[in-house]
Amino acid sequence: MNSSAVSPGRAGLLLLLTGQMLPLIDTSITNVALDSITQSLHTTPTQLELIVALYGVAFAVCLAMGSKLGDNHGRRRVFMWGVALFGLASLLCGMAGSVHALLAARTLQGAGAALIVPQILATLHVTLKGREHARAISLYGGIGGIAFIVGQMGGGWLVSADFAGLGWRNAFFINVPICLLVLALSRRYVPETRSESPSGIDWPGTVYLALILCCLLFPMALGRELHWPLLLQLMLVALIPLIWLMRQNAVAKQLRGQMPLLPPRLLKLPSIRFGLVIALLFFSAWSSFMFCMALTMQSGLGMAPWQSGNSFIALGIAYFVSALFAPKLIARYSMGKILLIGLSVQIAGLLLLMLTFWHFRLHTSAITLAPATALVGYGQALIVNSFYRIGMRDIESRDAGAGSAILSTLQQSTLGLGPAVLGSVFLALASGGGYITAIVGFLGLEVLLMLLLAAIALSFRQHLSRCPVPSL
């Protein structure tokens, strides 16, 4: 890589972190705006699932492609492409006159986010060294908590303030001036870098991944509402040949010395396989948790968007604090222990959250939720910090980029599928027993998933203790 690139300086770092916050904030804002979107566009709960899920799936499918485009054509250039596409998609989201137009714009937003995010960490790694690098990576890791708070509070306030009678549309329109500002300043303050050894994009692998995720997403999201028509059943059956074709394509590319989207030789590594388990059990539960909580707050408890947003402030603050202190804990304890501590804290928070909803029921408020959500946020940050460090343990330095791309694709895929898969369970419970019963049942399911992950982590712990902690 271009190791001689100049440092971005404070202004460039601020622009890159602002670019990182755009996709993160947008996820929070969208959850806050769900009830308002329902009232405006007369959406069904299933369509709300898709509004959240399609963004995540598009993000996952285009992520590896965005990374390769940055390596080959310049990371600043592709970063700016992504910001421009994200801004345009945000404008289209705000202008959407139907749920179908909103779904298309959200998909475009996900593609824009996939062009933005890979360029940020790669630019920081290439242009910064020593203490500056460590500080930037720490900010990069902790920015999720800040973005979460800004998205929840800012989004709730924008929707509730109803400027110019636009309501939820303001939550998307606010991205446009921010994108324009980033575009105006990036060419001056963000250095251009690219890979010294460009590589091609695995287009067949990208198409297969998109088809696989869609064949999972649409049946899981629409099956219950449409009573499982033949087309949706066939989509699930099609998963088997699609997975086989994707693997055959990957094996053929690997034999030719090319880098497929998901290299089979890396997927055989124990750390990558355990990373897959974390992605399936944790990240799918995390995204569906935010979706189900937002619906419960607004549709179930009748909270205004700003009240719903404020209910997650404790979670965001705890996440940010935990992310800042996580590197010190990681330096002191083994990765297996850190992951188990994170899971223990999160499980305690989920159990307390179940008790809170069951005890206060329709009188649940932001204050009563704060202790439980703070525990959930603190535990989440430790688990997220563990994910990449554990997943990269067995990866050699020459495969660092490919390994990171695999983990990022797994993370975003499961984040996108979570609301459709686990959200369907929540909606089925809500239709039968109301939102309070549904959220308690959903949280109980999430506790079981976290216990399963903890059990698998304990069986993997011996391997973790033998491996050195990678520096990220």
Tab-separated table of C-alpha atoms in Angstrom:
chain	number	residue	atom	x	y	z
A	1	MET	CA	0.000	0.000	0.000
A	2	ASN	CA	0.980	3.607	-0.413
A	3	SER	CA	2.874	4.030	2.863
A	4	SER	CA	4.267	7.408	1.791
A	5	ALA	CA	0.860	9.088	1.843
A	6	VAL	CA	0.642	12.223	3.957
A	7	SER	CA	-1.284	12.302	7.229
A	8	PRO	CA	-4.898	13.507	6.939
A	9	GLY	CA	-4.401	15.878	9.895
A	10	ARG	CA	-7.195	16.812	12.289
A	11	ALA	CA	-9.488	18.176	9.566
A	12	GLY	CA	-9.085	15.064	7.424
A	13	LEU	CA	-9.614	12.762	10.411
A	14	LEU	CA	-12.768	14.680	11.330
A	15	LEU	CA	-14.084	14.331	7.767
A	16	LEU	CA	-13.371	10.601	7.691
A	17	LEU	CA	-15.065	10.039	11.056
A	18	THR	CA	-18.032	12.144	9.906
A	19	GLY	CA	-18.266	9.866	6.874
A	20	GLN	CA	-18.185	6.863	9.206
A	21	MET	CA	-20.979	8.316	11.334
A	22	LEU	CA	-23.352	8.862	8.395
A	23	PRO	CA	-24.324	5.168	7.911
A	24	LEU	CA	-24.316	4.533	11.684
A	25	ILE	CA	-26.516	7.512	12.515
A	26	ASP	CA	-28.883	6.647	9.680
A	27	THR	CA	-29.600	3.225	11.170
A	28	SER	CA	-30.598	4.785	14.501
A	29	ILE	CA	-32.633	7.547	12.861
A	30	THR	CA	-34.570	5.042	10.772
A	31	ASN	CA	-35.548	3.004	13.840
A	32	VAL	CA	-36.794	6.158	15.586
A	33	ALA	CA	-38.848	7.133	12.521
A	34	LEU	CA	-40.570	3.749	11.994
A	35	ASP	CA	-43.891	4.655	13.596
A	36	SER	CA	-44.083	7.991	11.762
A	37	ILE	CA	-43.341	6.241	8.463
A	38	THR	CA	-46.163	3.788	9.195
A	39	GLN	CA	-48.653	6.621	9.732
A	40	SER	CA	-47.499	8.512	6.634
A	41	LEU	CA	-47.066	5.714	4.088
A	42	HIS	CA	-49.488	3.207	5.684
A	43	THR	CA	-46.805	0.524	5.872
A	44	THR	CA	-47.281	-2.942	7.289
A	45	PRO	CA	-44.953	-4.312	9.991
A	46	THR	CA	-43.377	-6.539	7.332
A	47	GLN	CA	-42.578	-3.530	5.147
A	48	LEU	CA	-40.954	-1.886	8.168
A	49	GLU	CA	-38.735	-4.969	8.471
A	50	LEU	CA	-37.697	-4.524	4.845
A	51	ILE	CA	-36.983	-0.797	5.285
A	52	VAL	CA	-34.365	-1.759	7.861
A	53	ALA	CA	-33.207	-5.042	6.320
A	54	LEU	CA	-32.715	-4.007	2.671
A	55	TYR	CA	-30.276	-1.300	3.752
A	56	GLY	CA	-28.183	-3.862	5.629
A	57	VAL	CA	-28.271	-6.433	2.833
A	58	ALA	CA	-27.207	-3.894	0.181
A	59	PHE	CA	-24.448	-2.747	2.546
A	60	ALA	CA	-23.203	-6.338	2.960
A	61	VAL	CA	-23.336	-7.260	-0.729
A	62	CYS	CA	-21.430	-4.152	-1.883
A	63	LEU	CA	-18.912	-3.987	0.987
A	64	ALA	CA	-16.142	-6.120	-0.532
A	65	MET	CA	-16.683	-4.430	-3.893
A	66	GLY	CA	-16.318	-1.013	-2.216
A	67	SER	CA	-13.052	-2.105	-0.616
A	68	LYS	CA	-11.612	-3.323	-3.933
A	69	LEU	CA	-12.743	-0.174	-5.763
A	70	GLY	CA	-10.941	1.937	-3.165
A	71	ASP	CA	-7.768	-0.133	-3.473
A	72	ASN	CA	-7.806	0.090	-7.267
A	73	HIS	CA	-9.123	3.583	-8.017
A	74	GLY	CA	-8.139	5.583	-4.944
A	75	ARG	CA	-9.719	5.524	-1.501
A	76	ARG	CA	-10.505	9.233	-1.328
A	77	ARG	CA	-12.161	9.097	-4.744
A	78	VAL	CA	-14.361	6.107	-3.830
A	79	PHE	CA	-15.074	7.640	-0.397
A	80	MET	CA	-16.422	10.709	-2.185
A	81	TRP	CA	-18.426	8.534	-4.597
A	82	GLY	CA	-19.980	6.816	-1.606
A	83	VAL	CA	-20.798	10.085	0.169
A	84	ALA	CA	-22.393	11.465	-3.020
A	85	LEU	CA	-24.468	8.293	-3.524
A	86	PHE	CA	-25.484	8.234	0.142
A	87	GLY	CA	-26.557	11.888	-0.036
A	88	LEU	CA	-28.577	11.299	-3.225
A	89	ALA	CA	-30.228	8.218	-1.722
A	90	SER	CA	-31.071	10.179	1.443
A	91	LEU	CA	-32.742	12.846	-0.693
A	92	LEU	CA	-34.748	10.152	-2.483
A	93	CYS	CA	-35.732	8.574	0.869
A	94	GLY	CA	-37.074	11.932	2.062
A	95	MET	CA	-38.976	12.475	-1.183
A	96	ALA	CA	-40.464	8.955	-1.302
A	97	GLY	CA	-44.202	9.035	-1.902
A	98	SER	CA	-44.723	5.306	-1.429
A	99	VAL	CA	-43.203	2.517	0.587
A	100	HIS	CA	-41.811	0.924	-2.577
A	101	ALA	CA	-39.948	4.123	-3.479
A	102	LEU	CA	-38.595	4.257	0.066
A	103	LEU	CA	-37.432	0.627	-0.121
A	104	ALA	CA	-35.578	1.320	-3.394
A	105	ALA	CA	-33.931	4.426	-1.946
A	106	ARG	CA	-32.912	2.555	1.226
A	107	THR	CA	-31.239	-0.108	-0.927
A	108	LEU	CA	-29.313	2.637	-2.736
A	109	GLN	CA	-28.336	4.098	0.639
A	110	GLY	CA	-26.869	0.760	1.691
A	111	ALA	CA	-24.764	0.642	-1.476
A	112	GLY	CA	-23.491	4.168	-0.766
A	113	ALA	CA	-22.570	3.207	2.799
A	114	ALA	CA	-20.609	0.215	1.455
A	115	LEU	CA	-18.481	2.556	-0.656
A	116	ILE	CA	-17.804	4.868	2.303
A	117	VAL	CA	-16.899	2.586	5.191
A	118	PRO	CA	-14.000	0.451	3.812
A	119	GLN	CA	-12.052	3.544	2.750
A	120	ILE	CA	-11.965	5.028	6.257
A	121	LEU	CA	-10.121	2.323	8.173
A	122	ALA	CA	-7.798	1.625	5.210
A	123	THR	CA	-6.865	5.327	4.962
A	124	LEU	CA	-6.186	5.534	8.708
A	125	HIS	CA	-3.973	2.426	8.579
A	126	VAL	CA	-1.959	3.662	5.613
A	127	THR	CA	-1.476	7.328	6.566
A	128	LEU	CA	-1.041	7.253	10.359
A	129	LYS	CA	1.657	5.721	12.538
A	130	GLY	CA	2.395	5.295	16.243
A	131	ARG	CA	0.404	7.320	18.747
A	132	GLU	CA	-1.643	9.119	16.054
A	133	HIS	CA	-2.658	5.768	14.597
A	134	ALA	CA	-3.643	4.368	18.017
A	135	ARG	CA	-5.689	7.486	18.827
A	136	ALA	CA	-7.474	7.410	15.472
A	137	ILE	CA	-8.317	3.703	15.784
A	138	SER	CA	-9.633	4.307	19.311
A	139	LEU	CA	-11.890	7.067	17.976
A	140	TYR	CA	-12.929	4.817	15.093
A	141	GLY	CA	-13.927	2.075	17.542
A	142	GLY	CA	-15.803	4.384	19.926
A	143	ILE	CA	-17.629	6.412	17.290
A	144	GLY	CA	-20.442	3.844	17.197
A	145	GLY	CA	-21.636	4.926	20.647
A	146	ILE	CA	-21.579	8.622	19.688
A	147	ALA	CA	-23.378	7.927	16.412
A	148	PHE	CA	-25.980	5.897	18.262
A	149	ILE	CA	-26.726	8.742	20.709
A	150	VAL	CA	-26.798	11.376	17.959
A	151	GLY	CA	-29.036	9.202	15.788
A	152	GLN	CA	-31.509	8.364	18.541
A	153	MET	CA	-31.755	11.839	20.070
A	154	GLY	CA	-31.338	13.854	16.879
A	155	GLY	CA	-33.629	11.609	14.885
A	156	GLY	CA	-36.325	11.649	17.545
A	157	TRP	CA	-36.114	15.435	17.796
A	158	LEU	CA	-36.209	15.937	13.997
A	159	VAL	CA	-39.246	13.701	13.575
A	160	SER	CA	-41.115	15.192	16.536
A	161	ALA	CA	-40.280	18.817	15.635
A	162	ASP	CA	-41.985	18.232	12.260
A	163	PHE	CA	-40.209	21.102	10.466
A	164	ALA	CA	-42.253	22.327	7.487
A	165	GLY	CA	-44.682	19.488	8.151
A	166	LEU	CA	-42.151	16.971	6.783
A	167	GLY	CA	-42.030	14.756	9.890
A	168	TRP	CA	-39.936	11.602	9.347
A	169	ARG	CA	-38.623	12.929	6.029
A	170	ASN	CA	-36.398	15.383	7.908
A	171	ALA	CA	-34.531	12.419	9.380
A	172	PHE	CA	-33.292	11.647	5.852
A	173	PHE	CA	-33.038	15.196	4.507
A	174	ILE	CA	-30.573	16.114	7.300
A	175	ASN	CA	-27.984	13.834	5.634
A	176	VAL	CA	-27.919	15.915	2.449
A	177	PRO	CA	-26.172	19.090	3.750
A	178	ILE	CA	-23.742	16.947	5.774
A	179	CYS	CA	-22.822	14.961	2.652
A	180	LEU	CA	-22.370	18.176	0.655
A	181	LEU	CA	-20.052	19.571	3.349
A	182	VAL	CA	-17.945	16.386	3.411
A	183	LEU	CA	-17.725	16.412	-0.399
A	184	ALA	CA	-16.693	20.078	-0.460
A	185	LEU	CA	-13.794	19.569	1.963
A	186	SER	CA	-12.579	16.007	1.323
A	187	ARG	CA	-10.477	16.759	-1.762
A	188	ARG	CA	-8.497	19.325	0.224
A	189	TYR	CA	-8.064	17.561	3.562
A	190	VAL	CA	-8.273	13.780	2.920
A	191	PRO	CA	-5.119	12.309	1.308
A	192	GLU	CA	-5.467	10.005	-1.698
A	193	THR	CA	-4.160	6.449	-1.252
A	194	ARG	CA	-4.491	3.236	-3.200
A	195	SER	CA	-3.104	-0.294	-3.202
A	196	GLU	CA	0.231	-0.940	-4.900
A	197	SER	CA	-1.109	-4.287	-6.134
A	198	PRO	CA	-4.669	-3.779	-7.467
A	199	SER	CA	-6.901	-6.850	-7.671
A	200	GLY	CA	-10.088	-7.626	-9.551
A	201	ILE	CA	-13.604	-7.727	-8.119
A	202	ASP	CA	-15.259	-11.132	-7.746
A	203	TRP	CA	-18.402	-10.200	-9.669
A	204	PRO	CA	-19.885	-13.755	-9.812
A	205	GLY	CA	-19.298	-14.136	-6.048
A	206	THR	CA	-20.954	-10.770	-5.408
A	207	VAL	CA	-24.005	-11.769	-7.490
A	208	TYR	CA	-24.263	-15.153	-5.739
A	209	LEU	CA	-24.066	-13.461	-2.314
A	210	ALA	CA	-26.815	-11.010	-3.304
A	211	LEU	CA	-29.063	-13.859	-4.492
A	212	ILE	CA	-28.405	-15.917	-1.354
A	213	LEU	CA	-29.242	-13.026	0.976
A	214	CYS	CA	-32.378	-12.147	-0.999
A	215	CYS	CA	-33.507	-15.784	-0.970
A	216	LEU	CA	-33.206	-15.655	2.815
A	217	LEU	CA	-34.517	-12.140	3.379
A	218	PHE	CA	-37.761	-12.111	1.408
A	219	PRO	CA	-39.150	-15.501	2.513
A	220	MET	CA	-38.351	-14.771	6.178
A	221	ALA	CA	-39.836	-11.264	5.981
A	222	LEU	CA	-42.875	-11.962	3.791
A	223	GLY	CA	-43.645	-15.647	4.429
A	224	ARG	CA	-45.910	-15.214	7.455
A	225	GLU	CA	-47.863	-12.303	5.955
A	226	LEU	CA	-48.342	-13.942	2.518
A	227	HIS	CA	-49.010	-17.444	3.944
A	228	TRP	CA	-45.917	-18.947	2.326
A	229	PRO	CA	-46.723	-18.970	-1.407
A	230	LEU	CA	-44.851	-21.357	-3.699
A	231	LEU	CA	-42.450	-18.655	-4.934
A	232	LEU	CA	-41.137	-17.974	-1.437
A	233	GLN	CA	-40.757	-21.703	-0.771
A	234	LEU	CA	-38.793	-22.094	-4.007
A	235	MET	CA	-36.517	-19.210	-2.974
A	236	LEU	CA	-35.582	-21.092	0.193
A	237	VAL	CA	-34.956	-24.288	-1.819
A	238	ALA	CA	-32.767	-22.280	-4.233
A	239	LEU	CA	-30.360	-21.535	-1.368
A	240	ILE	CA	-28.750	-24.974	-1.705
A	241	PRO	CA	-27.668	-24.711	-5.374
A	242	LEU	CA	-26.726	-21.035	-4.946
A	243	ILE	CA	-24.411	-21.805	-2.015
A	244	TRP	CA	-22.882	-24.672	-4.020
A	245	LEU	CA	-22.343	-22.419	-7.071
A	246	MET	CA	-20.773	-19.707	-4.919
A	247	ARG	CA	-18.366	-22.218	-3.404
A	248	GLN	CA	-17.454	-23.658	-6.807
A	249	ASN	CA	-16.754	-20.162	-8.115
A	250	ALA	CA	-14.580	-19.412	-5.067
A	251	VAL	CA	-12.601	-22.667	-5.406
A	252	ALA	CA	-12.002	-22.056	-9.125
A	253	LYS	CA	-10.757	-18.502	-8.503
A	254	GLN	CA	-8.525	-19.661	-5.667
A	255	LEU	CA	-6.943	-22.345	-7.907
A	256	ARG	CA	-6.202	-19.635	-10.498
A	257	GLY	CA	-4.429	-17.563	-7.839
A	258	GLN	CA	-7.226	-14.967	-7.677
A	259	MET	CA	-8.950	-13.670	-4.539
A	260	PRO	CA	-12.639	-14.702	-4.354
A	261	LEU	CA	-15.189	-12.846	-2.245
A	262	LEU	CA	-15.074	-15.535	0.475
A	263	PRO	CA	-11.794	-17.485	0.049
A	264	PRO	CA	-12.339	-21.173	0.990
A	265	ARG	CA	-8.840	-21.534	2.522
A	266	LEU	CA	-9.614	-18.688	4.950
A	267	LEU	CA	-13.068	-20.025	5.768
A	268	LYS	CA	-11.375	-23.203	7.033
A	269	LEU	CA	-9.561	-21.270	9.787
A	270	PRO	CA	-11.025	-21.809	13.303
A	271	SER	CA	-11.020	-18.074	14.084
A	272	ILE	CA	-12.986	-17.188	10.936
A	273	ARG	CA	-15.493	-19.964	11.645
A	274	PHE	CA	-15.963	-18.706	15.182
A	275	GLY	CA	-16.356	-15.185	13.774
A	276	LEU	CA	-19.184	-16.589	11.643
A	277	VAL	CA	-20.847	-17.959	14.794
A	278	ILE	CA	-20.566	-14.558	16.524
A	279	ALA	CA	-22.050	-12.862	13.461
A	280	LEU	CA	-24.982	-15.292	13.203
A	281	LEU	CA	-25.894	-15.229	16.887
A	282	PHE	CA	-24.906	-11.741	18.045
A	283	PHE	CA	-25.196	-9.276	15.162
A	284	SER	CA	-28.516	-10.660	13.901
A	285	ALA	CA	-29.853	-10.382	17.469
A	286	TRP	CA	-28.427	-6.857	17.851
A	287	SER	CA	-30.120	-5.391	14.757
A	288	SER	CA	-33.416	-7.116	15.520
A	289	PHE	CA	-33.167	-5.883	19.141
A	290	MET	CA	-33.077	-2.258	17.935
A	291	PHE	CA	-35.950	-2.864	15.517
A	292	CYS	CA	-38.175	-4.601	18.085
A	293	MET	CA	-37.410	-2.083	20.829
A	294	ALA	CA	-38.269	0.844	18.540
A	295	LEU	CA	-41.627	-0.702	17.609
A	296	THR	CA	-42.407	-1.496	21.252
A	297	MET	CA	-41.594	2.041	22.401
A	298	GLN	CA	-43.616	3.830	19.747
A	299	SER	CA	-46.387	1.475	18.657
A	300	GLY	CA	-46.697	-0.424	21.950
A	301	LEU	CA	-46.071	2.269	24.591
A	302	GLY	CA	-47.224	5.234	22.523
A	303	MET	CA	-43.976	7.181	22.964
A	304	ALA	CA	-43.243	10.140	20.706
A	305	PRO	CA	-40.144	9.716	18.517
A	306	TRP	CA	-38.081	11.986	20.771
A	307	GLN	CA	-39.083	9.970	23.843
A	308	SER	CA	-38.196	6.722	22.082
A	309	GLY	CA	-34.828	8.150	21.076
A	310	ASN	CA	-34.059	9.354	24.596
A	311	SER	CA	-34.744	5.863	25.935
A	312	PHE	CA	-31.485	4.670	24.350
A	313	ILE	CA	-29.191	7.426	25.643
A	314	ALA	CA	-27.926	5.254	28.519
A	315	LEU	CA	-27.168	2.428	26.069
A	316	GLY	CA	-25.185	4.740	23.759
A	317	ILE	CA	-23.161	6.308	26.576
A	318	ALA	CA	-22.351	2.914	28.089
A	319	TYR	CA	-21.338	1.594	24.667
A	320	PHE	CA	-19.000	4.552	24.089
A	321	VAL	CA	-17.364	4.241	27.534
A	322	SER	CA	-16.955	0.479	27.126
A	323	ALA	CA	-15.415	0.871	23.650
A	324	LEU	CA	-12.858	3.377	24.974
A	325	PHE	CA	-11.748	1.095	27.813
A	326	ALA	CA	-11.925	-2.158	25.836
A	327	PRO	CA	-8.316	-1.945	24.514
A	328	LYS	CA	-6.987	-1.777	28.104
A	329	LEU	CA	-9.041	-4.806	29.110
A	330	ILE	CA	-7.923	-6.680	25.996
A	331	ALA	CA	-4.269	-5.965	26.836
A	332	ARG	CA	-4.801	-7.408	30.333
A	333	TYR	CA	-7.066	-10.398	29.739
A	334	SER	CA	-7.444	-13.086	27.071
A	335	MET	CA	-9.880	-12.517	24.203
A	336	GLY	CA	-12.007	-15.444	25.346
A	337	LYS	CA	-12.408	-13.883	28.784
A	338	ILE	CA	-13.302	-10.458	27.321
A	339	LEU	CA	-15.962	-12.020	25.095
A	340	LEU	CA	-17.425	-13.965	28.030
A	341	ILE	CA	-17.447	-10.820	30.212
A	342	GLY	CA	-19.276	-8.960	27.447
A	343	LEU	CA	-21.808	-11.765	27.055
A	344	SER	CA	-22.348	-11.958	30.841
A	345	VAL	CA	-22.991	-8.220	31.120
A	346	GLN	CA	-25.290	-8.251	28.106
A	347	ILE	CA	-27.285	-11.238	29.393
A	348	ALA	CA	-27.695	-9.503	32.777
A	349	GLY	CA	-28.943	-6.407	30.957
A	350	LEU	CA	-31.391	-8.400	28.830
A	351	LEU	CA	-32.813	-10.192	31.890
A	352	LEU	CA	-33.195	-6.864	33.714
A	353	LEU	CA	-34.866	-5.417	30.621
A	354	MET	CA	-37.354	-8.304	30.563
A	355	LEU	CA	-38.139	-7.692	34.235
A	356	THR	CA	-38.534	-3.945	33.626
A	357	PHE	CA	-41.046	-4.393	30.814
A	358	TRP	CA	-42.944	-7.075	32.708
A	359	HIS	CA	-43.136	-5.005	35.903
A	360	PHE	CA	-43.884	-1.531	34.493
A	361	ARG	CA	-45.699	-2.716	31.352
A	362	LEU	CA	-47.416	0.314	29.716
A	363	HIS	CA	-45.834	2.645	32.300
A	364	THR	CA	-42.290	1.800	31.122
A	365	SER	CA	-40.270	4.993	30.561
A	366	ALA	CA	-36.788	6.085	29.540
A	367	ILE	CA	-35.767	6.349	33.210
A	368	THR	CA	-36.951	2.856	34.143
A	369	LEU	CA	-35.160	1.417	31.087
A	370	ALA	CA	-31.823	3.172	31.724
A	371	PRO	CA	-30.171	0.635	34.114
A	372	ALA	CA	-30.920	-2.329	31.850
A	373	THR	CA	-30.035	-0.636	28.557
A	374	ALA	CA	-26.752	0.638	30.055
A	375	LEU	CA	-25.751	-2.958	30.854
A	376	VAL	CA	-26.762	-4.069	27.363
A	377	GLY	CA	-24.700	-1.285	25.749
A	378	TYR	CA	-21.613	-1.956	27.863
A	379	GLY	CA	-21.699	-5.656	27.034
A	380	GLN	CA	-22.342	-5.034	23.339
A	381	ALA	CA	-19.190	-2.917	22.954
A	382	LEU	CA	-17.010	-5.652	24.467
A	383	ILE	CA	-18.505	-8.256	22.131
A	384	VAL	CA	-18.060	-6.048	19.045
A	385	ASN	CA	-14.426	-5.328	20.005
A	386	SER	CA	-13.854	-9.059	20.413
A	387	PHE	CA	-15.376	-9.946	17.046
A	388	TYR	CA	-12.657	-8.582	14.757
A	389	ARG	CA	-9.791	-9.416	17.105
A	390	ILE	CA	-10.888	-13.033	17.479
A	391	GLY	CA	-11.741	-13.389	13.796
A	392	MET	CA	-8.321	-12.109	12.694
A	393	ARG	CA	-6.245	-14.306	15.060
A	394	ASP	CA	-5.325	-17.016	12.546
A	395	ILE	CA	-4.988	-14.643	9.576
A	396	GLU	CA	-1.491	-14.057	8.203
A	397	SER	CA	-0.472	-10.465	7.441
A	398	ARG	CA	-0.644	-11.053	3.671
A	399	ASP	CA	-4.325	-12.038	4.049
A	400	ALA	CA	-5.284	-9.240	6.462
A	401	GLY	CA	-7.348	-7.347	3.892
A	402	ALA	CA	-9.218	-10.457	2.730
A	403	GLY	CA	-9.853	-11.597	6.319
A	404	SER	CA	-11.189	-8.204	7.334
A	405	ALA	CA	-13.444	-8.155	4.261
A	406	ILE	CA	-14.867	-11.595	5.148
A	407	LEU	CA	-15.669	-10.526	8.713
A	408	SER	CA	-17.189	-7.212	7.599
A	409	THR	CA	-19.354	-8.997	5.017
A	410	LEU	CA	-20.517	-11.533	7.626
A	411	GLN	CA	-21.262	-8.741	10.099
A	412	GLN	CA	-23.292	-6.637	7.691
A	413	SER	CA	-25.125	-9.653	6.235
A	414	THR	CA	-26.365	-10.756	9.642
A	415	LEU	CA	-27.180	-7.177	10.678
A	416	GLY	CA	-29.331	-6.920	7.566
A	417	LEU	CA	-31.069	-10.274	8.003
A	418	GLY	CA	-31.705	-9.901	11.757
A	419	PRO	CA	-34.855	-7.737	11.589
A	420	ALA	CA	-36.396	-10.032	8.972
A	421	VAL	CA	-35.607	-13.331	10.710
A	422	LEU	CA	-35.931	-12.562	14.435
A	423	GLY	CA	-38.223	-9.584	13.830
A	424	SER	CA	-40.751	-12.000	12.339
A	425	VAL	CA	-40.807	-13.905	15.628
A	426	PHE	CA	-41.468	-10.656	17.491
A	427	LEU	CA	-44.292	-9.638	15.124
A	428	ALA	CA	-45.900	-13.081	15.445
A	429	LEU	CA	-45.852	-12.726	19.250
A	430	ALA	CA	-47.199	-9.169	19.030
A	431	SER	CA	-50.144	-10.211	16.859
A	432	GLY	CA	-51.155	-12.774	19.456
A	433	GLY	CA	-50.432	-11.155	22.828
A	434	GLY	CA	-49.540	-7.481	22.373
A	435	TYR	CA	-46.248	-5.603	22.317
A	436	ILE	CA	-45.257	-6.101	25.971
A	437	THR	CA	-45.642	-9.871	25.757
A	438	ALA	CA	-43.832	-9.828	22.407
A	439	ILE	CA	-40.806	-7.844	23.616
A	440	VAL	CA	-40.461	-9.980	26.745
A	441	GLY	CA	-40.619	-13.128	24.606
A	442	PHE	CA	-38.139	-11.718	22.106
A	443	LEU	CA	-35.692	-10.718	24.858
A	444	GLY	CA	-35.984	-14.229	26.291
A	445	LEU	CA	-35.066	-15.641	22.865
A	446	GLU	CA	-32.080	-13.293	22.687
A	447	VAL	CA	-30.910	-14.451	26.118
A	448	LEU	CA	-30.965	-18.050	24.840
A	449	LEU	CA	-28.932	-17.035	21.770
A	450	MET	CA	-26.334	-15.282	23.955
A	451	LEU	CA	-26.124	-18.324	26.255
A	452	LEU	CA	-25.548	-20.516	23.198
A	453	LEU	CA	-22.791	-18.160	22.023
A	454	ALA	CA	-21.218	-18.273	25.504
A	455	ALA	CA	-21.254	-22.078	25.470
A	456	ILE	CA	-19.554	-22.138	22.051
A	457	ALA	CA	-17.042	-19.520	23.249
A	458	LEU	CA	-16.132	-21.725	26.227
A	459	SER	CA	-15.401	-24.635	23.884
A	460	PHE	CA	-13.261	-22.310	21.732
A	461	ARG	CA	-11.490	-20.706	24.703
A	462	GLN	CA	-8.472	-23.042	24.668
A	463	HIS	CA	-7.678	-22.006	21.085
A	464	LEU	CA	-7.952	-18.312	22.005
A	465	SER	CA	-5.518	-18.675	24.901
A	466	ARG	CA	-2.875	-20.158	22.564
A	467	CYS	CA	-2.985	-17.305	20.066
A	468	PRO	CA	-1.416	-13.843	20.398
A	469	VAL	CA	-3.729	-10.844	20.480
A	470	PRO	CA	-3.615	-9.139	17.058
A	471	SER	CA	-3.030	-5.411	16.935
A	472	LEU	CA	-5.813	-3.594	15.130
